[in-house]
């Protein structure tokens, strides 16, 4: 591979060399790129891996995109499984590593946001530039061509990485209206990498948070936000930017005691040596001090039958829109088990 473009400034060149160095040490990536190249295509590394390399962190995963139809990619990687409900992709295994792989996307031509066309002239018109315009954040729309070794940055993502700021590829209003989960992801990424969220982003982000529902993608992003070891910082960002309305019930944030109880739960999560297995486990710990505070208001020795009502009210109201009935029931069950143990030992939590 050769070094990337030389006319994009020192930060661009430095990132290109860093990504290239990581890729050259990953035999599975090189093998995947060679398969695609032999089939007449190009394979690009994109998304969070390039962002992680910029911040000198080990990439958690590798997202790949190719300029071949998905049906052709499936034939090139027979050991694959369908992956992704919103955007069609496949999970492929190469030399013991797993990658998420998809085709370049383009805006739909019949009113839909995306068109997945599996061949012919329609597919040949796709480009990295078009694919980048459909991504969420500029810092996730940087591509590394694994065949040529070139870094491609159609949306100024390197500039935003250097400035440590969150910027949407499309207008924030349009991007978040199309996919409200992007708001949760943007905040999670901002907290993890200490990126600035400009004031003009707050209104569209808050509108998007109000639109979140009890779906798998929301649960996945919320779980990552609260179980990453940065839960307190995540909540502090929500509170300081006045982004909680409609996402976290304001009745639990208006009083300093309940607000501090919520932050205490976040600190418990952040300091835990074991990561919760799922969202219910994370929220059960996060909200436990709030449960204790709520039960203490009615008496620490409250019978389990009466405590159940208080727990159910809390499980229903804190995150009013994003939890399923089953998740709320799981939270109530966990909290009641804790309360029973407390009653049995007559000890404070």
mmCIF file of C-alpha atoms in Angstrom:
data_model
loop_
_atom_site.group_PDB
_atom_site.id
_atom_site.type_symbol
_atom_site.label_atom_id
_atom_site.label_comp_id
_atom_site.label_asym_id
_atom_site.label_seq_id
_atom_site.Cartn_x
_atom_site.Cartn_y
_atom_site.Cartn_z
ATOM 1 C CA UNK A 1 0.000 0.000 0.000
ATOM 2 C CA UNK A 2 1.081 3.581 -0.553
ATOM 3 C CA UNK A 3 0.612 6.668 1.544
ATOM 4 C CA UNK A 4 -2.593 8.607 1.118
ATOM 5 C CA UNK A 5 -3.151 11.998 -0.452
ATOM 6 C CA UNK A 6 -0.548 14.629 0.353
ATOM 7 C CA UNK A 7 -2.600 17.814 -0.143
ATOM 8 C CA UNK A 8 -4.927 17.539 2.834
ATOM 9 C CA UNK A 9 -2.769 18.911 5.631
ATOM 10 C CA UNK A 10 -0.580 17.300 8.290
ATOM 11 C CA UNK A 11 -3.431 15.918 10.410
ATOM 12 C CA UNK A 12 -4.924 14.180 7.372
ATOM 13 C CA UNK A 13 -1.566 12.727 6.368
ATOM 14 C CA UNK A 14 -0.771 11.630 9.924
ATOM 15 C CA UNK A 15 -4.122 9.871 10.294
ATOM 16 C CA UNK A 16 -3.673 8.184 6.915
ATOM 17 C CA UNK A 17 -0.320 6.779 7.987
ATOM 18 C CA UNK A 18 -1.694 5.651 11.364
ATOM 19 C CA UNK A 19 -4.663 3.839 9.789
ATOM 20 C CA UNK A 20 -2.391 2.258 7.214
ATOM 21 C CA UNK A 21 -0.064 0.993 9.941
ATOM 22 C CA UNK A 22 -2.943 -0.626 11.814
ATOM 23 C CA UNK A 23 -4.333 -2.225 8.661
ATOM 24 C CA UNK A 24 -0.962 -3.613 7.555
ATOM 25 C CA UNK A 25 -0.718 -5.476 10.868
ATOM 26 C CA UNK A 26 -4.169 -7.021 10.395
ATOM 27 C CA UNK A 27 -3.879 -9.990 8.082
ATOM 28 C CA UNK A 28 -7.623 -10.606 8.064
ATOM 29 C CA UNK A 29 -8.309 -7.084 6.774
ATOM 30 C CA UNK A 30 -5.732 -7.490 4.032
ATOM 31 C CA UNK A 31 -7.190 -10.848 3.046
ATOM 32 C CA UNK A 32 -10.690 -9.371 2.843
ATOM 33 C CA UNK A 33 -9.398 -6.495 0.713
ATOM 34 C CA UNK A 34 -7.628 -8.898 -1.605
ATOM 35 C CA UNK A 35 -10.794 -10.933 -2.151
ATOM 36 C CA UNK A 36 -12.747 -7.811 -3.066
ATOM 37 C CA UNK A 37 -9.906 -6.561 -5.294
ATOM 38 C CA UNK A 38 -9.773 -9.857 -7.208
ATOM 39 C CA UNK A 39 -13.506 -9.488 -7.856
ATOM 40 C CA UNK A 40 -12.922 -6.048 -9.379
ATOM 41 C CA UNK A 41 -13.895 -3.930 -6.389
ATOM 42 C CA UNK A 42 -12.455 -1.776 -3.638
ATOM 43 C CA UNK A 43 -12.835 -2.327 0.082
ATOM 44 C CA UNK A 44 -12.891 0.594 2.504
ATOM 45 C CA UNK A 45 -12.478 0.765 6.273
ATOM 46 C CA UNK A 46 -14.799 3.382 7.744
ATOM 47 C CA UNK A 47 -16.763 4.388 10.821
ATOM 48 C CA UNK A 48 -15.615 4.147 14.409
ATOM 49 C CA UNK A 49 -12.353 2.307 13.740
ATOM 50 C CA UNK A 50 -10.789 5.343 12.042
ATOM 51 C CA UNK A 51 -12.049 7.589 14.833
ATOM 52 C CA UNK A 52 -10.497 5.261 17.429
ATOM 53 C CA UNK A 53 -7.168 5.200 15.598
ATOM 54 C CA UNK A 54 -7.114 9.009 15.564
ATOM 55 C CA UNK A 55 -7.515 9.040 19.354
ATOM 56 C CA UNK A 56 -4.867 6.304 19.674
ATOM 57 C CA UNK A 57 -7.308 3.699 20.920
ATOM 58 C CA UNK A 58 -7.648 0.096 19.917
ATOM 59 C CA UNK A 59 -10.594 -0.177 17.502
ATOM 60 C CA UNK A 60 -13.436 -2.131 19.054
ATOM 61 C CA UNK A 61 -14.611 -3.355 15.655
ATOM 62 C CA UNK A 62 -14.032 -2.812 11.956
ATOM 63 C CA UNK A 63 -16.791 -1.613 9.641
ATOM 64 C CA UNK A 64 -16.140 -2.278 5.972
ATOM 65 C CA UNK A 65 -17.868 -1.018 2.840
ATOM 66 C CA UNK A 66 -17.237 -2.127 -0.723
ATOM 67 C CA UNK A 67 -18.135 -0.855 -4.172
ATOM 68 C CA UNK A 68 -19.700 -4.202 -5.107
ATOM 69 C CA UNK A 69 -23.331 -5.321 -4.758
ATOM 70 C CA UNK A 70 -24.182 -7.069 -1.535
ATOM 71 C CA UNK A 71 -25.054 -10.264 -3.431
ATOM 72 C CA UNK A 72 -21.541 -10.333 -4.889
ATOM 73 C CA UNK A 73 -20.024 -9.734 -1.463
ATOM 74 C CA UNK A 74 -22.046 -12.604 -0.032
ATOM 75 C CA UNK A 75 -20.551 -14.908 -2.667
ATOM 76 C CA UNK A 76 -17.038 -13.692 -1.877
ATOM 77 C CA UNK A 77 -17.543 -14.376 1.830
ATOM 78 C CA UNK A 78 -19.603 -17.593 2.030
ATOM 79 C CA UNK A 79 -19.165 -17.733 5.827
ATOM 80 C CA UNK A 80 -21.469 -14.804 6.515
ATOM 81 C CA UNK A 81 -24.689 -14.013 8.356
ATOM 82 C CA UNK A 82 -27.224 -11.233 7.715
ATOM 83 C CA UNK A 83 -26.517 -8.250 9.938
ATOM 84 C CA UNK A 84 -28.268 -4.990 10.564
ATOM 85 C CA UNK A 85 -32.000 -4.379 10.405
ATOM 86 C CA UNK A 86 -32.016 -0.767 9.268
ATOM 87 C CA UNK A 87 -29.179 -0.902 6.749
ATOM 88 C CA UNK A 88 -28.546 -4.154 4.933
ATOM 89 C CA UNK A 89 -25.178 -5.644 5.740
ATOM 90 C CA UNK A 90 -23.553 -8.981 6.413
ATOM 91 C CA UNK A 91 -21.296 -10.210 9.190
ATOM 92 C CA UNK A 92 -18.304 -11.967 7.658
ATOM 93 C CA UNK A 93 -15.572 -14.096 9.179
ATOM 94 C CA UNK A 94 -12.028 -13.897 7.787
ATOM 95 C CA UNK A 95 -9.070 -15.657 9.393
ATOM 96 C CA UNK A 96 -10.789 -15.769 12.765
ATOM 97 C CA UNK A 97 -11.921 -12.124 12.752
ATOM 98 C CA UNK A 98 -15.445 -10.765 12.348
ATOM 99 C CA UNK A 99 -16.275 -7.708 10.242
ATOM 100 C CA UNK A 100 -19.484 -5.924 9.369
ATOM 101 C CA UNK A 101 -19.572 -5.513 5.607
ATOM 102 C CA UNK A 102 -21.985 -3.642 3.381
ATOM 103 C CA UNK A 103 -22.166 -2.087 -0.061
ATOM 104 C CA UNK A 104 -21.860 1.592 -0.820
ATOM 105 C CA UNK A 105 -25.243 3.214 -0.316
ATOM 106 C CA UNK A 106 -27.030 5.834 -2.348
ATOM 107 C CA UNK A 107 -30.084 7.942 -1.804
ATOM 108 C CA UNK A 108 -33.264 6.342 -3.098
ATOM 109 C CA UNK A 109 -34.635 7.580 -6.368
ATOM 110 C CA UNK A 110 -38.320 6.932 -5.661
ATOM 111 C CA UNK A 111 -38.772 8.922 -2.472
ATOM 112 C CA UNK A 112 -37.115 6.451 -0.107
ATOM 113 C CA UNK A 113 -34.034 7.417 1.856
ATOM 114 C CA UNK A 114 -31.918 4.494 0.685
ATOM 115 C CA UNK A 115 -31.927 2.229 -2.318
ATOM 116 C CA UNK A 116 -30.201 -1.141 -2.233
ATOM 117 C CA UNK A 117 -29.797 -2.095 -5.852
ATOM 118 C CA UNK A 118 -27.915 -5.313 -6.418
ATOM 119 C CA UNK A 119 -26.370 -4.911 -9.831
ATOM 120 C CA UNK A 120 -26.211 -3.370 -13.257
ATOM 121 C CA UNK A 121 -25.743 0.253 -14.200
ATOM 122 C CA UNK A 122 -27.626 1.513 -11.153
ATOM 123 C CA UNK A 123 -25.045 0.065 -8.801
ATOM 124 C CA UNK A 124 -22.068 1.305 -10.804
ATOM 125 C CA UNK A 125 -23.184 4.890 -10.189
ATOM 126 C CA UNK A 126 -22.504 4.661 -6.449
ATOM 127 C CA UNK A 127 -19.554 6.432 -4.887
ATOM 128 C CA UNK A 128 -17.875 6.993 -1.550
ATOM 129 C CA UNK A 129 -19.118 10.592 -1.654
ATOM 130 C CA UNK A 130 -22.736 9.426 -1.920
ATOM 131 C CA UNK A 131 -22.301 6.875 0.835
ATOM 132 C CA UNK A 132 -20.704 9.474 3.111
ATOM 133 C CA UNK A 133 -23.662 11.843 2.699
ATOM 134 C CA UNK A 134 -25.915 9.231 4.297
ATOM 135 C CA UNK A 135 -23.844 8.702 7.447
ATOM 136 C CA UNK A 136 -24.513 10.261 10.829
ATOM 137 C CA UNK A 137 -21.423 12.163 11.964
ATOM 138 C CA UNK A 138 -18.606 13.605 9.883
ATOM 139 C CA UNK A 139 -16.058 11.770 12.044
ATOM 140 C CA UNK A 140 -17.732 8.496 11.012
ATOM 141 C CA UNK A 141 -17.644 9.392 7.307
ATOM 142 C CA UNK A 142 -13.900 8.990 6.774
ATOM 143 C CA UNK A 143 -12.808 6.106 4.522
ATOM 144 C CA UNK A 144 -9.531 4.257 4.100
ATOM 145 C CA UNK A 145 -9.098 2.478 0.765
ATOM 146 C CA UNK A 146 -7.507 -0.821 1.712
ATOM 147 C CA UNK A 147 -6.313 -1.377 -1.870
ATOM 148 C CA UNK A 148 -4.622 1.941 -2.616
ATOM 149 C CA UNK A 149 -3.839 3.031 0.942
ATOM 150 C CA UNK A 150 -5.617 6.376 0.429
ATOM 151 C CA UNK A 151 -7.614 8.176 3.080
ATOM 152 C CA UNK A 152 -10.839 9.704 1.731
ATOM 153 C CA UNK A 153 -12.654 12.409 3.713
ATOM 154 C CA UNK A 154 -15.631 13.795 1.764
ATOM 155 C CA UNK A 155 -17.290 15.569 4.721
ATOM 156 C CA UNK A 156 -14.428 17.117 6.669
ATOM 157 C CA UNK A 157 -14.345 14.498 9.388
ATOM 158 C CA UNK A 158 -10.606 14.893 10.023
ATOM 159 C CA UNK A 159 -11.113 18.611 10.607
ATOM 160 C CA UNK A 160 -13.793 17.840 13.211
ATOM 161 C CA UNK A 161 -11.613 15.221 14.880
ATOM 162 C CA UNK A 162 -8.836 17.786 15.249
ATOM 163 C CA UNK A 163 -11.331 20.340 16.604
ATOM 164 C CA UNK A 164 -12.857 17.666 18.880
ATOM 165 C CA UNK A 165 -16.420 18.539 17.941
ATOM 166 C CA UNK A 166 -19.614 16.747 17.019
ATOM 167 C CA UNK A 167 -20.872 17.623 13.528
ATOM 168 C CA UNK A 168 -23.607 15.916 11.540
ATOM 169 C CA UNK A 169 -23.055 15.147 7.879
ATOM 170 C CA UNK A 170 -26.506 16.378 6.921
ATOM 171 C CA UNK A 171 -28.346 19.183 8.668
ATOM 172 C CA UNK A 172 -28.946 18.088 12.286
ATOM 173 C CA UNK A 173 -32.703 18.514 11.902
ATOM 174 C CA UNK A 174 -32.930 16.333 8.805
ATOM 175 C CA UNK A 175 -30.418 13.749 10.004
ATOM 176 C CA UNK A 176 -32.081 13.280 13.391
ATOM 177 C CA UNK A 177 -35.614 13.340 12.005
ATOM 178 C CA UNK A 178 -34.621 10.479 9.734
ATOM 179 C CA UNK A 179 -32.996 8.514 12.571
ATOM 180 C CA UNK A 180 -33.516 9.771 16.164
ATOM 181 C CA UNK A 181 -31.159 7.116 17.555
ATOM 182 C CA UNK A 182 -28.334 9.170 16.067
ATOM 183 C CA UNK A 183 -28.872 11.707 18.864
ATOM 184 C CA UNK A 184 -28.150 9.118 21.532
ATOM 185 C CA UNK A 185 -25.096 7.891 19.627
ATOM 186 C CA UNK A 186 -23.776 11.428 19.148
ATOM 187 C CA UNK A 187 -24.003 12.137 22.875
ATOM 188 C CA UNK A 188 -22.372 8.832 23.764
ATOM 189 C CA UNK A 189 -19.501 9.496 21.368
ATOM 190 C CA UNK A 190 -19.151 13.068 22.639
ATOM 191 C CA UNK A 191 -18.787 11.821 26.213
ATOM 192 C CA UNK A 192 -16.389 9.012 25.384
ATOM 193 C CA UNK A 193 -13.984 11.211 23.417
ATOM 194 C CA UNK A 194 -14.603 14.545 25.188
ATOM 195 C CA UNK A 195 -16.026 16.175 22.064
ATOM 196 C CA UNK A 196 -17.826 19.504 22.049
ATOM 197 C CA UNK A 197 -21.567 19.604 21.366
ATOM 198 C CA UNK A 198 -22.347 23.065 19.999
ATOM 199 C CA UNK A 199 -25.331 24.973 21.305
ATOM 200 C CA UNK A 200 -27.144 24.929 17.965
ATOM 201 C CA UNK A 201 -27.241 21.127 18.104
ATOM 202 C CA UNK A 202 -29.126 20.976 21.396
ATOM 203 C CA UNK A 203 -32.634 21.712 20.103
ATOM 204 C CA UNK A 204 -32.597 19.069 17.333
ATOM 205 C CA UNK A 205 -30.951 16.549 19.682
ATOM 206 C CA UNK A 206 -33.610 17.126 22.327
ATOM 207 C CA UNK A 207 -36.384 16.742 19.744
ATOM 208 C CA UNK A 208 -34.829 13.463 18.614
ATOM 209 C CA UNK A 209 -34.490 12.136 22.171
ATOM 210 C CA UNK A 210 -38.206 12.742 22.683
ATOM 211 C CA UNK A 211 -38.907 10.586 19.623
ATOM 212 C CA UNK A 212 -36.948 7.542 20.801
ATOM 213 C CA UNK A 213 -38.971 4.381 21.237
ATOM 214 C CA UNK A 214 -38.624 0.984 22.877
ATOM 215 C CA UNK A 215 -36.702 -0.631 20.022
ATOM 216 C CA UNK A 216 -33.527 -2.692 19.751
ATOM 217 C CA UNK A 217 -31.320 0.070 18.344
ATOM 218 C CA UNK A 218 -32.310 2.521 21.098
ATOM 219 C CA UNK A 219 -31.670 -0.116 23.756
ATOM 220 C CA UNK A 220 -28.257 -0.901 22.257
ATOM 221 C CA UNK A 221 -27.136 2.741 22.260
ATOM 222 C CA UNK A 222 -28.540 3.420 25.735
ATOM 223 C CA UNK A 223 -26.828 0.308 27.091
ATOM 224 C CA UNK A 224 -23.499 1.424 25.621
ATOM 225 C CA UNK A 225 -23.974 4.928 27.034
ATOM 226 C CA UNK A 226 -24.634 3.819 30.622
ATOM 227 C CA UNK A 227 -22.322 0.792 30.817
ATOM 228 C CA UNK A 228 -19.163 2.235 29.259
ATOM 229 C CA UNK A 229 -17.636 3.551 32.469
ATOM 230 C CA UNK A 230 -18.746 7.097 31.601
ATOM 231 C CA UNK A 231 -22.342 7.009 32.777
ATOM 232 C CA UNK A 232 -21.969 9.922 35.194
ATOM 233 C CA UNK A 233 -20.440 12.093 32.468
ATOM 234 C CA UNK A 234 -23.246 11.076 30.103
ATOM 235 C CA UNK A 235 -25.922 12.126 32.596
ATOM 236 C CA UNK A 236 -24.047 15.313 33.435
ATOM 237 C CA UNK A 237 -24.002 16.231 29.750
ATOM 238 C CA UNK A 238 -27.741 15.597 29.463
ATOM 239 C CA UNK A 239 -28.425 17.752 32.509
ATOM 240 C CA UNK A 240 -26.024 20.591 31.756
ATOM 241 C CA UNK A 241 -27.313 20.899 28.201
ATOM 242 C CA UNK A 242 -30.980 20.681 29.288
ATOM 243 C CA UNK A 243 -31.503 17.582 27.132
ATOM 244 C CA UNK A 244 -33.395 15.466 29.663
ATOM 245 C CA UNK A 245 -36.946 16.677 29.010
ATOM 246 C CA UNK A 246 -38.921 13.894 27.360
ATOM 247 C CA UNK A 247 -36.067 11.401 27.735
ATOM 248 C CA UNK A 248 -35.628 11.263 31.515
ATOM 249 C CA UNK A 249 -38.693 12.316 33.483
ATOM 250 C CA UNK A 250 -38.010 15.798 34.870
ATOM 251 C CA UNK A 251 -39.786 15.006 38.153
ATOM 252 C CA UNK A 252 -36.720 12.980 39.161
ATOM 253 C CA UNK A 253 -34.319 15.802 38.270
ATOM 254 C CA UNK A 254 -36.077 18.856 39.702
ATOM 255 C CA UNK A 255 -35.111 18.079 43.303
ATOM 256 C CA UNK A 256 -31.440 18.041 44.246
ATOM 257 C CA UNK A 257 -31.862 14.876 46.354
ATOM 258 C CA UNK A 258 -33.277 12.758 43.533
ATOM 259 C CA UNK A 259 -30.836 14.233 41.017
ATOM 260 C CA UNK A 260 -27.922 13.350 43.286
ATOM 261 C CA UNK A 261 -29.360 9.860 43.813
ATOM 262 C CA UNK A 262 -29.357 9.348 40.043
ATOM 263 C CA UNK A 263 -25.744 10.530 39.778
ATOM 264 C CA UNK A 264 -24.801 8.282 42.692
ATOM 265 C CA UNK A 265 -26.165 5.336 40.739
ATOM 266 C CA UNK A 266 -24.107 6.412 37.749
ATOM 267 C CA UNK A 267 -20.975 6.453 39.884
ATOM 268 C CA UNK A 268 -21.794 2.953 41.131
ATOM 269 C CA UNK A 269 -21.997 1.778 37.532
ATOM 270 C CA UNK A 270 -18.782 3.505 36.525
ATOM 271 C CA UNK A 271 -16.831 2.001 39.429
ATOM 272 C CA UNK A 272 -18.198 -1.507 39.060
ATOM 273 C CA UNK A 273 -15.558 -4.114 38.234
ATOM 274 C CA UNK A 274 -18.051 -6.167 36.237
ATOM 275 C CA UNK A 275 -19.947 -4.801 33.253
ATOM 276 C CA UNK A 276 -23.720 -5.376 33.308
ATOM 277 C CA UNK A 277 -24.817 -8.077 30.906
ATOM 278 C CA UNK A 278 -27.740 -6.117 29.492
ATOM 279 C CA UNK A 279 -29.633 -2.845 29.655
ATOM 280 C CA UNK A 280 -31.897 -4.032 32.471
ATOM 281 C CA UNK A 281 -28.902 -4.899 34.628
ATOM 282 C CA UNK A 282 -27.304 -1.518 33.962
ATOM 283 C CA UNK A 283 -30.468 0.457 34.695
ATOM 284 C CA UNK A 284 -31.201 -1.585 37.819
ATOM 285 C CA UNK A 285 -27.869 -0.424 39.275
ATOM 286 C CA UNK A 286 -28.150 3.110 37.919
ATOM 287 C CA UNK A 287 -31.568 3.658 39.458
ATOM 288 C CA UNK A 288 -31.046 1.727 42.724
ATOM 289 C CA UNK A 289 -30.146 4.815 44.815
ATOM 290 C CA UNK A 290 -33.252 6.480 43.419
ATOM 291 C CA UNK A 291 -35.292 3.449 44.512
ATOM 292 C CA UNK A 292 -33.738 3.632 47.966
ATOM 293 C CA UNK A 293 -34.510 7.331 48.185
ATOM 294 C CA UNK A 294 -38.098 6.788 47.079
ATOM 295 C CA UNK A 295 -38.683 3.962 49.548
ATOM 296 C CA UNK A 296 -37.025 5.902 52.370
ATOM 297 C CA UNK A 297 -39.619 8.638 51.896
ATOM 298 C CA UNK A 298 -42.316 6.141 52.874
ATOM 299 C CA UNK A 299 -40.321 4.248 55.510
ATOM 300 C CA UNK A 300 -37.311 1.966 55.212
ATOM 301 C CA UNK A 301 -39.301 -1.023 56.512
ATOM 302 C CA UNK A 302 -42.011 -0.699 53.860
ATOM 303 C CA UNK A 303 -43.594 -4.131 53.209
ATOM 304 C CA UNK A 304 -42.705 -5.704 49.890
ATOM 305 C CA UNK A 305 -46.325 -5.472 48.677
ATOM 306 C CA UNK A 306 -46.304 -1.698 49.139
ATOM 307 C CA UNK A 307 -42.751 -1.308 47.888
ATOM 308 C CA UNK A 308 -43.792 -2.983 44.656
ATOM 309 C CA UNK A 309 -46.085 -0.108 43.778
ATOM 310 C CA UNK A 310 -43.329 2.444 44.363
ATOM 311 C CA UNK A 311 -40.896 0.422 42.241
ATOM 312 C CA UNK A 312 -43.418 0.062 39.439
ATOM 313 C CA UNK A 313 -44.053 3.809 39.426
ATOM 314 C CA UNK A 314 -40.335 4.478 39.214
ATOM 315 C CA UNK A 315 -39.740 1.926 36.436
ATOM 316 C CA UNK A 316 -42.553 3.468 34.414
ATOM 317 C CA UNK A 317 -41.618 7.100 34.820
ATOM 318 C CA UNK A 318 -37.833 7.539 34.756
ATOM 319 C CA UNK A 319 -37.333 6.647 31.083
ATOM 320 C CA UNK A 320 -40.939 7.072 29.965
ATOM 321 C CA UNK A 321 -40.660 6.030 26.314
ATOM 322 C CA UNK A 322 -37.736 3.702 25.732
ATOM 323 C CA UNK A 323 -38.372 0.618 27.904
ATOM 324 C CA UNK A 324 -40.595 -2.326 27.112
ATOM 325 C CA UNK A 325 -43.078 -3.822 29.561
ATOM 326 C CA UNK A 326 -40.741 -6.783 30.061
ATOM 327 C CA UNK A 327 -37.787 -4.538 30.849
ATOM 328 C CA UNK A 328 -39.804 -2.583 33.383
ATOM 329 C CA UNK A 329 -40.953 -5.818 35.008
ATOM 330 C CA UNK A 330 -37.338 -6.993 35.192
ATOM 331 C CA UNK A 331 -36.314 -3.767 36.940
ATOM 332 C CA UNK A 332 -39.126 -4.085 39.486
ATOM 333 C CA UNK A 333 -38.179 -7.696 40.186
ATOM 334 C CA UNK A 334 -34.513 -6.796 40.755
ATOM 335 C CA UNK A 335 -35.358 -3.900 43.055
ATOM 336 C CA UNK A 336 -37.822 -5.959 45.085
ATOM 337 C CA UNK A 337 -35.222 -8.678 45.554
ATOM 338 C CA UNK A 338 -32.860 -6.008 46.864
ATOM 339 C CA UNK A 339 -35.583 -4.674 49.180
ATOM 340 C CA UNK A 340 -36.354 -8.151 50.510
ATOM 341 C CA UNK A 341 -32.681 -8.692 51.283
ATOM 342 C CA UNK A 342 -32.540 -5.333 53.025
ATOM 343 C CA UNK A 343 -35.570 -6.162 55.120
ATOM 344 C CA UNK A 344 -34.095 -9.544 56.004
ATOM 345 C CA UNK A 345 -30.852 -8.066 57.243
ATOM 346 C CA UNK A 346 -32.384 -4.820 58.504
ATOM 347 C CA UNK A 347 -29.426 -3.010 56.952
ATOM 348 C CA UNK A 348 -29.074 0.068 54.798
ATOM 349 C CA UNK A 349 -27.886 -0.370 51.203
#
